[in-house]
Structures are given as structure tokens and as C-alpha cells.
PDB file of C-alpha atoms in Angstrom:
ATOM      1  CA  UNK A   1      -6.957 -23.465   3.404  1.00 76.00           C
ATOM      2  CA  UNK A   2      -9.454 -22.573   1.354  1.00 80.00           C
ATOM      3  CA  UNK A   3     -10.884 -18.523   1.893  1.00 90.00           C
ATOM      4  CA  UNK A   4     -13.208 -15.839   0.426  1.00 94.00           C
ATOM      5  CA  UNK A   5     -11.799 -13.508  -1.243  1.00 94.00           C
ATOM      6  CA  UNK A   6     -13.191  -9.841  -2.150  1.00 96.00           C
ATOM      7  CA  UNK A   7     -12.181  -6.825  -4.357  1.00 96.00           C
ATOM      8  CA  UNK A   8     -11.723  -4.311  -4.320  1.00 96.00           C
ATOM      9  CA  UNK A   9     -10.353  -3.840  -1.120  1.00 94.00           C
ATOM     10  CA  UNK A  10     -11.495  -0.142  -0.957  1.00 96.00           C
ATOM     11  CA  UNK A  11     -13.805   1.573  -3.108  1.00 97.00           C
ATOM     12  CA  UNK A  12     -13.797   5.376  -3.540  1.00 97.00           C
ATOM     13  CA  UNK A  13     -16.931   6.475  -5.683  1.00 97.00           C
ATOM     14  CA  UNK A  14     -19.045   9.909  -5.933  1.00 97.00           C
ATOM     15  CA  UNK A  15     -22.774   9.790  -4.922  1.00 97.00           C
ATOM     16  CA  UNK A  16     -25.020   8.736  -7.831  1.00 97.00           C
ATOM     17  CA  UNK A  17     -22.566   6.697  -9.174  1.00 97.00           C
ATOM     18  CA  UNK A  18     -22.845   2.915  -9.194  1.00 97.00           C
ATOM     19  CA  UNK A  19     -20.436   0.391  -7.847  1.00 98.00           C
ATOM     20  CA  UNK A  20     -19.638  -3.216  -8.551  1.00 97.00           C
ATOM     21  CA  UNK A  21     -18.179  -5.064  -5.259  1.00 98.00           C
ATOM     22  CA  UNK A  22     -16.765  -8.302  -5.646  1.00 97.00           C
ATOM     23  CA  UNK A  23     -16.582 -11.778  -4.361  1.00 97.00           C
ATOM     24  CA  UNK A  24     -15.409 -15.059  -4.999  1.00 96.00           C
ATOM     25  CA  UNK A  25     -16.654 -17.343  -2.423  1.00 95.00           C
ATOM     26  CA  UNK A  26     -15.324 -20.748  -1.421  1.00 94.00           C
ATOM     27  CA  UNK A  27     -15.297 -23.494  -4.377  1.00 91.00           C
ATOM     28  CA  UNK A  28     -17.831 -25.689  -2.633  1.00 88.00           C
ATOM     29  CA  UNK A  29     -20.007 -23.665  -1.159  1.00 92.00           C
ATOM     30  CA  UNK A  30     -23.441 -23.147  -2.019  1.00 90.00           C
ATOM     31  CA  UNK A  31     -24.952 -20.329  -0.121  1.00 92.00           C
ATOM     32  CA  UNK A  32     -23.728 -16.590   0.037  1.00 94.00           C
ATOM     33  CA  UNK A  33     -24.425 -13.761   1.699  1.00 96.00           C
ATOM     34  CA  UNK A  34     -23.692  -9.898   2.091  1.00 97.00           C
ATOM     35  CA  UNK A  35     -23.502  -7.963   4.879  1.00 97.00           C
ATOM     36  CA  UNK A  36     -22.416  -4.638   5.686  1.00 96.00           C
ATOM     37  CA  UNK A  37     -20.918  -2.733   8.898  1.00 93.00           C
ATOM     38  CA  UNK A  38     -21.179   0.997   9.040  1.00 93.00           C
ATOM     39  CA  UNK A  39     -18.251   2.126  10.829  1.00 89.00           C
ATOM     40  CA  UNK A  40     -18.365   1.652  14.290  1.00 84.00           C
ATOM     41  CA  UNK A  41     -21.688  -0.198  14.498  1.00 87.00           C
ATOM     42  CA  UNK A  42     -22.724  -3.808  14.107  1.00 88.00           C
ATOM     43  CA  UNK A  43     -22.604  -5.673  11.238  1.00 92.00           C
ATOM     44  CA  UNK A  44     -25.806  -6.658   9.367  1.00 95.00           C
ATOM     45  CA  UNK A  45     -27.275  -8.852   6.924  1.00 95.00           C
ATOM     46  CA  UNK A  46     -28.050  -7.438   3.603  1.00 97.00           C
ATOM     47  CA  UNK A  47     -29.279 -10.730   1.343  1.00 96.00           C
ATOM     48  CA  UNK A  48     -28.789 -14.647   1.381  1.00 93.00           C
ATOM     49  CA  UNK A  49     -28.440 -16.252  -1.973  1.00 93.00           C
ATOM     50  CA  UNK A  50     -28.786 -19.395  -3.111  1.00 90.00           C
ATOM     51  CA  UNK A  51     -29.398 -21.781  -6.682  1.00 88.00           C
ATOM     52  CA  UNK A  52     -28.700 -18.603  -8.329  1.00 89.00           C
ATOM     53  CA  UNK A  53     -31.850 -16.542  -6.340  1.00 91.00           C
ATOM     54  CA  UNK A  54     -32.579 -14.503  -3.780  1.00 93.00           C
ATOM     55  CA  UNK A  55     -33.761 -16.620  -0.765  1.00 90.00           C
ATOM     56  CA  UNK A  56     -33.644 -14.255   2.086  1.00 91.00           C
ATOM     57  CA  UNK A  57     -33.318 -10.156   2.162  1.00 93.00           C
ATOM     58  CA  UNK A  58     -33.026  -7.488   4.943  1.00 93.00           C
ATOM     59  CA  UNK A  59     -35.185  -4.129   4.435  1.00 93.00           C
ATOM     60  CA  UNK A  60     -31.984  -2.556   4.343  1.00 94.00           C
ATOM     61  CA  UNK A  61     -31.766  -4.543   0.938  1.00 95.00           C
ATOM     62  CA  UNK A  62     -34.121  -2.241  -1.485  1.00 94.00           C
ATOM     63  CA  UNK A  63     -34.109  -1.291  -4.760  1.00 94.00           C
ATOM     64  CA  UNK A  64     -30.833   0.129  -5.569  1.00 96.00           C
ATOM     65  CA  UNK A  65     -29.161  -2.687  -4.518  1.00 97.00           C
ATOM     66  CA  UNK A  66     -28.502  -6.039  -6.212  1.00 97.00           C
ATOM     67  CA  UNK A  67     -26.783  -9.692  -6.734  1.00 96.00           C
ATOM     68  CA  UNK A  68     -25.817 -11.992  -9.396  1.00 94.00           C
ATOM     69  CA  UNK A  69     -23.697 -14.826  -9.510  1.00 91.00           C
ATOM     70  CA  UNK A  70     -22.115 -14.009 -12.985  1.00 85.00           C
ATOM     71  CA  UNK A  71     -20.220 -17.147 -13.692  1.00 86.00           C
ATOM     72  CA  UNK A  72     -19.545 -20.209 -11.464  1.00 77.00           C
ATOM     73  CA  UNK A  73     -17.182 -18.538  -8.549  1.00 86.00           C
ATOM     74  CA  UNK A  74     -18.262 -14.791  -8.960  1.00 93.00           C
ATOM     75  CA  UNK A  75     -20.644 -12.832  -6.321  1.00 96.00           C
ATOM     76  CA  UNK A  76     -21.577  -9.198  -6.972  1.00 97.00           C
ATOM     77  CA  UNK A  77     -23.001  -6.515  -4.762  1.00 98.00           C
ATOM     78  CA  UNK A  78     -24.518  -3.934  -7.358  1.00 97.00           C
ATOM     79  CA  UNK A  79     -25.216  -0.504  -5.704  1.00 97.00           C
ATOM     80  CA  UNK A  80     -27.033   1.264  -8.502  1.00 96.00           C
ATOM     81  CA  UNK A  81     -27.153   5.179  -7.055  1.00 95.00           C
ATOM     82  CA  UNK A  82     -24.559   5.193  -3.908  1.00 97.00           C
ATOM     83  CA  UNK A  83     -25.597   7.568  -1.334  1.00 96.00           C
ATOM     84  CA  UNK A  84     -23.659   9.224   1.302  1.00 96.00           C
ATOM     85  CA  UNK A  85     -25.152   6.413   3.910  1.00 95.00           C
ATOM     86  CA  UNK A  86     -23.624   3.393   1.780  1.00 97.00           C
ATOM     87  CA  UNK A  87     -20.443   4.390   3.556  1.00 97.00           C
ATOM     88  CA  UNK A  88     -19.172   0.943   5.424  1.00 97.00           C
ATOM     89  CA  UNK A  89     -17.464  -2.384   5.253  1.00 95.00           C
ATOM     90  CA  UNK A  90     -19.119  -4.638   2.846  1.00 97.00           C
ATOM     91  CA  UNK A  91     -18.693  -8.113   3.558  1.00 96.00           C
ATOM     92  CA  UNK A  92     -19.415 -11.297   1.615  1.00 97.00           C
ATOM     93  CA  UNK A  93     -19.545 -14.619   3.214  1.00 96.00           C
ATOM     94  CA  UNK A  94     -20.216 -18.380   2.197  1.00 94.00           C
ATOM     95  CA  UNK A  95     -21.481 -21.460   3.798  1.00 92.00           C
ATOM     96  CA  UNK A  96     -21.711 -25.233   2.561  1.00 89.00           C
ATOM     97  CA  UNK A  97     -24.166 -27.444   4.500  1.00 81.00           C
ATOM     98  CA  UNK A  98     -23.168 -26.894   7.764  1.00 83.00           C
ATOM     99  CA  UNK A  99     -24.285 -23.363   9.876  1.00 88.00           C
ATOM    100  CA  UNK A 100     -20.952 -21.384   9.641  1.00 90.00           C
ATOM    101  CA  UNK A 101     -20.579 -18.533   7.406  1.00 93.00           C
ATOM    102  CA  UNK A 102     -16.999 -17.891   6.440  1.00 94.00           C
ATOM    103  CA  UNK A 103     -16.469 -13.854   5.942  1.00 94.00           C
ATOM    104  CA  UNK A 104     -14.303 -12.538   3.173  1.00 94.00           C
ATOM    105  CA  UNK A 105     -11.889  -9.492   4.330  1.00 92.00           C
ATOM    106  CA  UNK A 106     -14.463  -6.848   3.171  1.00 94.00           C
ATOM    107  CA  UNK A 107     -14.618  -4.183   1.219  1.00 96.00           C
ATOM    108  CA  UNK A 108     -14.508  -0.656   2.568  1.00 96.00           C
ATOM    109  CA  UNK A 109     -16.991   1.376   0.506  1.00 98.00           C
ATOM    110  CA  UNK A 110     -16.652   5.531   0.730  1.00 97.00           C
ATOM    111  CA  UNK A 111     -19.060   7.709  -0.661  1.00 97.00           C
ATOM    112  CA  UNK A 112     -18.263  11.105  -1.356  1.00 96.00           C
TER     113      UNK A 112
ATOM    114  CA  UNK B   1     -37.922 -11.543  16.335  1.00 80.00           C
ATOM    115  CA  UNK B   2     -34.160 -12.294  17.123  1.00 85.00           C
ATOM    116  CA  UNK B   3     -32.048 -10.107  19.435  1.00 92.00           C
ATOM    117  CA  UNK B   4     -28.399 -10.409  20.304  1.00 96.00           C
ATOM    118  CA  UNK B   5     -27.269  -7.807  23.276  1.00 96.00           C
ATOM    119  CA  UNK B   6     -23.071  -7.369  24.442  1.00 96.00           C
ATOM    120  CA  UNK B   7     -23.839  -5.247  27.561  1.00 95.00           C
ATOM    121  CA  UNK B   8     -20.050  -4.881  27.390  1.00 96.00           C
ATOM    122  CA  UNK B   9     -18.611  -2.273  25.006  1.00 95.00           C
ATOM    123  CA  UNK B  10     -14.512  -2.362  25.939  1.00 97.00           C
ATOM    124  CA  UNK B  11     -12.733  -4.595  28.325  1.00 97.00           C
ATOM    125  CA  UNK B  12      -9.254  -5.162  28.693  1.00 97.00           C
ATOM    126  CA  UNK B  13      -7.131  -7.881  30.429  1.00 97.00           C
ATOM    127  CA  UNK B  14      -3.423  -8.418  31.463  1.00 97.00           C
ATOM    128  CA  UNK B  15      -1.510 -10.831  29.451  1.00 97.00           C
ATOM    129  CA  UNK B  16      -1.379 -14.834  30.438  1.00 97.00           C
ATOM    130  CA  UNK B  17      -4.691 -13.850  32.438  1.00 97.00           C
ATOM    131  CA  UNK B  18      -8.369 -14.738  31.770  1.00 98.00           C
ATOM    132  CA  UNK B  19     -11.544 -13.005  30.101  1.00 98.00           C
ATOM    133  CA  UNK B  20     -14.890 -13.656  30.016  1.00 98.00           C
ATOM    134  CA  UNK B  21     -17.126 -11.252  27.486  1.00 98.00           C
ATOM    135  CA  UNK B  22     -21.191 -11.633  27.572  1.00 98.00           C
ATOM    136  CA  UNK B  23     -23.552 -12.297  25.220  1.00 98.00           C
ATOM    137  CA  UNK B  24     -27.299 -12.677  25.734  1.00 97.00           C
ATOM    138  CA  UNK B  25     -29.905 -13.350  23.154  1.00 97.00           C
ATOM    139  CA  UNK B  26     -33.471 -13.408  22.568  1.00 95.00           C
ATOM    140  CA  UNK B  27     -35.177 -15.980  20.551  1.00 92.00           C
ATOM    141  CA  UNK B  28     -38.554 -18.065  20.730  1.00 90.00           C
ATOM    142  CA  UNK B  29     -37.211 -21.213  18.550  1.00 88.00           C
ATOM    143  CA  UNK B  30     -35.805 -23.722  20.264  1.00 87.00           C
ATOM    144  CA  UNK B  31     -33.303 -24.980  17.349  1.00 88.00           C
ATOM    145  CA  UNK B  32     -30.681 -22.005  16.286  1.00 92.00           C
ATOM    146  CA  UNK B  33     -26.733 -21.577  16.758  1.00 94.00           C
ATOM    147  CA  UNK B  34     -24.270 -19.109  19.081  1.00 96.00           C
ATOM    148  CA  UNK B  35     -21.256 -17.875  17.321  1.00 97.00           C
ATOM    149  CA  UNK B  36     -18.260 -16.040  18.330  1.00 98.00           C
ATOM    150  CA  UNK B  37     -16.639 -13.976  15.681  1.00 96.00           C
ATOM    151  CA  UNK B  38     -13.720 -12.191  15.996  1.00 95.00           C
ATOM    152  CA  UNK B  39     -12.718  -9.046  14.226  1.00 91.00           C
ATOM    153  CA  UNK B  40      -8.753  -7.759  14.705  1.00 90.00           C
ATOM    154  CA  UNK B  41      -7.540  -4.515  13.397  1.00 83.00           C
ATOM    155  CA  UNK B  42      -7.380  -5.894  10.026  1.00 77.00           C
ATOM    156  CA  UNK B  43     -11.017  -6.195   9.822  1.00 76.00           C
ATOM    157  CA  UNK B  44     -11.864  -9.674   8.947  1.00 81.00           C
ATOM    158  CA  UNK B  45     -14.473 -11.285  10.727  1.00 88.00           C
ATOM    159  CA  UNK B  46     -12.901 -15.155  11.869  1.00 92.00           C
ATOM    160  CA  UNK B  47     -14.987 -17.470  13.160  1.00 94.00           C
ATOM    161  CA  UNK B  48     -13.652 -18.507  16.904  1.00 96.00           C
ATOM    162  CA  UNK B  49     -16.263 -20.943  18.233  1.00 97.00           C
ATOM    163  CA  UNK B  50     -19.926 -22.427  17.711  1.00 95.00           C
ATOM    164  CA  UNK B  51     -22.353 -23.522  19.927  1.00 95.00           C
ATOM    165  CA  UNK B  52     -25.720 -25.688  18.671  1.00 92.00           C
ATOM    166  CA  UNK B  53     -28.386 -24.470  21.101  1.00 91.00           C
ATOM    167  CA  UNK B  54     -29.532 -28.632  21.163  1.00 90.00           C
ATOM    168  CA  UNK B  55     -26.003 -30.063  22.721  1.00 89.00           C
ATOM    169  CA  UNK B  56     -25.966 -29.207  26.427  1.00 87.00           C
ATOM    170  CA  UNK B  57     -22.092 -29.537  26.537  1.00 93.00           C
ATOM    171  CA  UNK B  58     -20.333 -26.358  25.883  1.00 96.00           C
ATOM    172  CA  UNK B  59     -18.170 -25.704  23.081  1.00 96.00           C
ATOM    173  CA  UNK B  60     -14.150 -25.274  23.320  1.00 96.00           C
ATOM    174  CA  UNK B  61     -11.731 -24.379  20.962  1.00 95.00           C
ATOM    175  CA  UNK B  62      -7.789 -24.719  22.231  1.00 96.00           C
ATOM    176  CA  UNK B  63      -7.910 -21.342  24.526  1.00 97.00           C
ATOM    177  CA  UNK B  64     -11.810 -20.371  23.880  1.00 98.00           C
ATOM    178  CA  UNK B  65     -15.013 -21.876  25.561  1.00 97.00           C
ATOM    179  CA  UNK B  66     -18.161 -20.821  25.700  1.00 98.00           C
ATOM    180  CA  UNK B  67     -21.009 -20.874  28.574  1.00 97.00           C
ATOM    181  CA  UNK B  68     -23.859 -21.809  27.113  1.00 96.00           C
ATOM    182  CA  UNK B  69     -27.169 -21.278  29.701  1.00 96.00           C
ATOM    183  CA  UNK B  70     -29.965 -21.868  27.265  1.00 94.00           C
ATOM    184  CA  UNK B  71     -32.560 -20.962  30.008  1.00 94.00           C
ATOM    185  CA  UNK B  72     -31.243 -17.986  30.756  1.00 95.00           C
ATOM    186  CA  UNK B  73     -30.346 -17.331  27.185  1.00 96.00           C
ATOM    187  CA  UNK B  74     -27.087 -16.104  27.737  1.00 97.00           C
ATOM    188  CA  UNK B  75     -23.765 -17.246  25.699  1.00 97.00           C
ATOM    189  CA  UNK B  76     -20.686 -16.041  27.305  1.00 98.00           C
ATOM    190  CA  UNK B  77     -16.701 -16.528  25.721  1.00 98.00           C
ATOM    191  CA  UNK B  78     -14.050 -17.617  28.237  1.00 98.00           C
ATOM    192  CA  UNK B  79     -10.608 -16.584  26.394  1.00 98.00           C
ATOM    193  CA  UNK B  80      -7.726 -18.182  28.897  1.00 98.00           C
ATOM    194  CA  UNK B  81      -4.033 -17.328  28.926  1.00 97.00           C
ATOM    195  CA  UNK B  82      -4.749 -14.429  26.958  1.00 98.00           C
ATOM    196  CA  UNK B  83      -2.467 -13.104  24.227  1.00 97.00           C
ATOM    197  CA  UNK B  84      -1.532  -9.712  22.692  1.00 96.00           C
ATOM    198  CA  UNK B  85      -3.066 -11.468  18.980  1.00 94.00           C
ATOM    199  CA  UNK B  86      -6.639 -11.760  20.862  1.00 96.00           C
ATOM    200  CA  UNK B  87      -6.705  -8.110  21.208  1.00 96.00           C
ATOM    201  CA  UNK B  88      -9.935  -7.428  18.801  1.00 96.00           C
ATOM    202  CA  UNK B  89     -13.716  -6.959  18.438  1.00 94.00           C
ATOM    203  CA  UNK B  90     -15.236  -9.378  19.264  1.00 96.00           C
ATOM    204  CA  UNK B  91     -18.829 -10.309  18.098  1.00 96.00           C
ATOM    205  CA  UNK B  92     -21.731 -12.497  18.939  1.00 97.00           C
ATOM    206  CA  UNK B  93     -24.030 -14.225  16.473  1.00 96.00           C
ATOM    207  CA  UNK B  94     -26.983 -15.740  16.536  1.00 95.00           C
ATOM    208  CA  UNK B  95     -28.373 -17.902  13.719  1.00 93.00           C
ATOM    209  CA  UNK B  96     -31.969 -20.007  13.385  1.00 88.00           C
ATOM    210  CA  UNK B  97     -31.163 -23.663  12.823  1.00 77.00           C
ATOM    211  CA  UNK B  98     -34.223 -24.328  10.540  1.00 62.00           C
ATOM    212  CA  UNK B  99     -33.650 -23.715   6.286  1.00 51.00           C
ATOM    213  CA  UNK B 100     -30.469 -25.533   6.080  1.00 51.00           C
ATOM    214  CA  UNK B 101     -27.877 -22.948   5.970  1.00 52.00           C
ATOM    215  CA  UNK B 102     -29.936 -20.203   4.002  1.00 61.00           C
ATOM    216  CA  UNK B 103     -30.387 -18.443   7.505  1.00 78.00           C
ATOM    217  CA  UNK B 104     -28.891 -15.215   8.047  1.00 89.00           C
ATOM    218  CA  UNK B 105     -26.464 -14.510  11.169  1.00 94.00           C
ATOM    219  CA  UNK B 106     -27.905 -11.799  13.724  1.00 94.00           C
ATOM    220  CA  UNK B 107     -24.825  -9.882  15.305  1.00 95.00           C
ATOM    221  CA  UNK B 108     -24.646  -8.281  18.483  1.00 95.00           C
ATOM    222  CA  UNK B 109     -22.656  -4.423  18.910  1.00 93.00           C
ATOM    223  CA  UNK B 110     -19.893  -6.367  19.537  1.00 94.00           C
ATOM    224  CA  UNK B 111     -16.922  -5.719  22.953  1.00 96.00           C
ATOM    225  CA  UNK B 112     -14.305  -4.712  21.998  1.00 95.00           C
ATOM    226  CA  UNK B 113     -11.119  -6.502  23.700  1.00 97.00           C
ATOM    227  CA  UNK B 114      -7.538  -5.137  24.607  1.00 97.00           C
ATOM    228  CA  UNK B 115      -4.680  -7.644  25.741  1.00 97.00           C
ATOM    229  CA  UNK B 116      -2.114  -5.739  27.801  1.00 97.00           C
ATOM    230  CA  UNK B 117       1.622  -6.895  27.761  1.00 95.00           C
TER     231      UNK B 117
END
């Protein structure tokens, strides 16, 4: 059965450095998201992409982060300046035409 | 704007027995979607059961069903004949029905479940 897929699977970076988290999404999916979970809270929705945009953001979405769709199956997360508070999960997720967003197995994210 | 609310933080059941977590939500649109998602140790978020807010029948999945009381807003998970592999978080989601699937998926704090042997 076809699944997301993310790496790394833990990411160990100094503040002010920038990371690259990756995701390769289901072949025939069109839509993709990030989210994040800070350890022990909820998760939440970072951005929506689609047709290789930007269709939907969170305010928690500002300008040190960013997403690009490289090639055909790649998704990045692009924190520019990682701060102490970027510490969580980050999880991508895809979705064809139907509502269900399939989650990827996350990557844990620790800023030091 | 949407809300999503587990009053529920931890619950535990016995083996073989039944568990019902809550889920209530707040919305103004009349066209949206319930999820369940469960989260296990391991971390990844799997999709247990969906529920469109139009279809009055409620959803079931093998062991899972939901309660779905669109008046009073609330979205409950039934888990029957419970087994040590439900043990997990387990998370609510709400989702607005209208811009295809470009809508984002509004998570409640989650409940966190433990099966006992």
C-alpha cells in the first residue's frame, strides 16, 4: 500500500541554522500539507500546497519558513533561521480528491 | 472560526471491553468532515474513521464507529473489544468540505487511550 514517506527521521540542528525536511508524498496525489506538533500539544497546520503554490497558510507559517516541490515526488519544509520554539514533530501529509489526508511518520526536529 | 474540543485527556479500559472517547466541535458551515486519527507510540498519525457531516448514518470501521449528533455538534469514537494495539493518542479532526481537498484539518488536544491486559 502505497505511504508517505519523510526524512530525516530526526533532525538535530543549532539555532540559526537552516534545515531542509523532507517528503515524498503519495504518487497520485495532488495536494500536500505540513503540519507540526510541539511535544505534548496538538498538532497544527502549517501550509496546504497545491499546482506547485501556496493555497492555504497558518500564521504560524511566516517568513522563515518555506515549500517547494523540487521535482515531481519531492516536498520540502525550509526553516531558514531555526529557533529554540521550532522544536516538534513535523509532519507532511497528502490527499488526492477525496477529504483524507494521509500523514507521513514525521520528522522530529530539535533545536539546540 | 473552527474549534475541535476532547474534554477527555487520558482514559483507560480493560481488554475485550468497550470505549467511547468525545469529541465536540464548533463550526457555522453546514458541509465539513469528522476524522479520527490515531497516533501509537511510534508517532504516526493513521487515519481510523471519517464521517461526512451530510450522511446522517454513522460511520464504522471493523471495531470503530462513530456517533455523529450534528445538532449537538458532537462526534464521539466507540472502539469495541478493545485491544492492547489500540492503546494510543487518539485525535479528532475537523475539516471544511468546500475547496476540494485544499482544506486544512483542525485537530483537537487529543485523549490519550491505555488498553489494559
Amino acid at each position: 500500500e502505497p505511504e508517505v514517506t519523510q526524512t530525516p527521521s530526526h533532525q538535530v540542528t543549532q539555532m540559526g541554522q537552516e534545515v531542509i525536511l523532507r517528503c515524498v508524498p503519495i504518487s497520485n496525489h495532488l495536494y500536500f500539507y505540513w503540519y507540526r506538533q510541539i511535544l505534548g500539544q496538538k498538532v497544527e497546520f502549517l501550509v496546504s500546497f497545491y499546482n506547485n503554490e501556496i493555497s492555504e497558510k497558518s500564521e504560524i507559517f511566516d517568513d522563515q519558513f518555506s515549500v517547494e516541490r523540487p521535482d515531481g515526488s519531492n516536498f520540502t519544509l525550509k526553516i531558514r533561521s531555526t529557533k529554540l520554539e521550532d522544536s516538534a514533530m513535523y509532519f507532511c501529509a497528502s490527499s488526492a480528491q477525496g477529504p483524507e489526508q494521509f500523514f507521513g511518520p514525521g520528522t522530529r526536529l530539535t533545536v539546540l | 472560526a473552527q474549534t475541535v474540543t476532547q474534554s477527555q485527556p487520558e482514559m483507560s479500559v480493560q481488554e475485550a471491553e468497550t470505549v467511547t472517547l468525545s469529541c465536540t466541535y464548533d463550526t457555522s458551515e453546514n458541509n465539513y468532515y469528522l476524522f479520527w486519527y490515531k497516533q501509537p507510540p511510534s508517532r504516526q498519525m493513521i487515519l481510523v474513521i471519517r464521517q461526512e457531516a451530510y450522511k446522517q448514518q454513522n460511520a464504522t470501521e471493523n471495531r470503530f464507529s462513530v456517533n455523529f449528533q450534528k445538532a449537538a455538534k458532537s462526534f464521539s469514537l466507540k472502539i469495541s473489544d478493545s485491544q492492547l494495539g489500540d492503546t494510543a493518542m487518539y485525535f479528532c479532526a475537523f475539516k471544511l468540505g468546500y475547496g476540494g481537498s485544499q482544506g486544512n484539518l483542525i485537530f483537537g488536544k487529543g485523549t490519550k487511550l491505555s488498553v489494559k491486559p
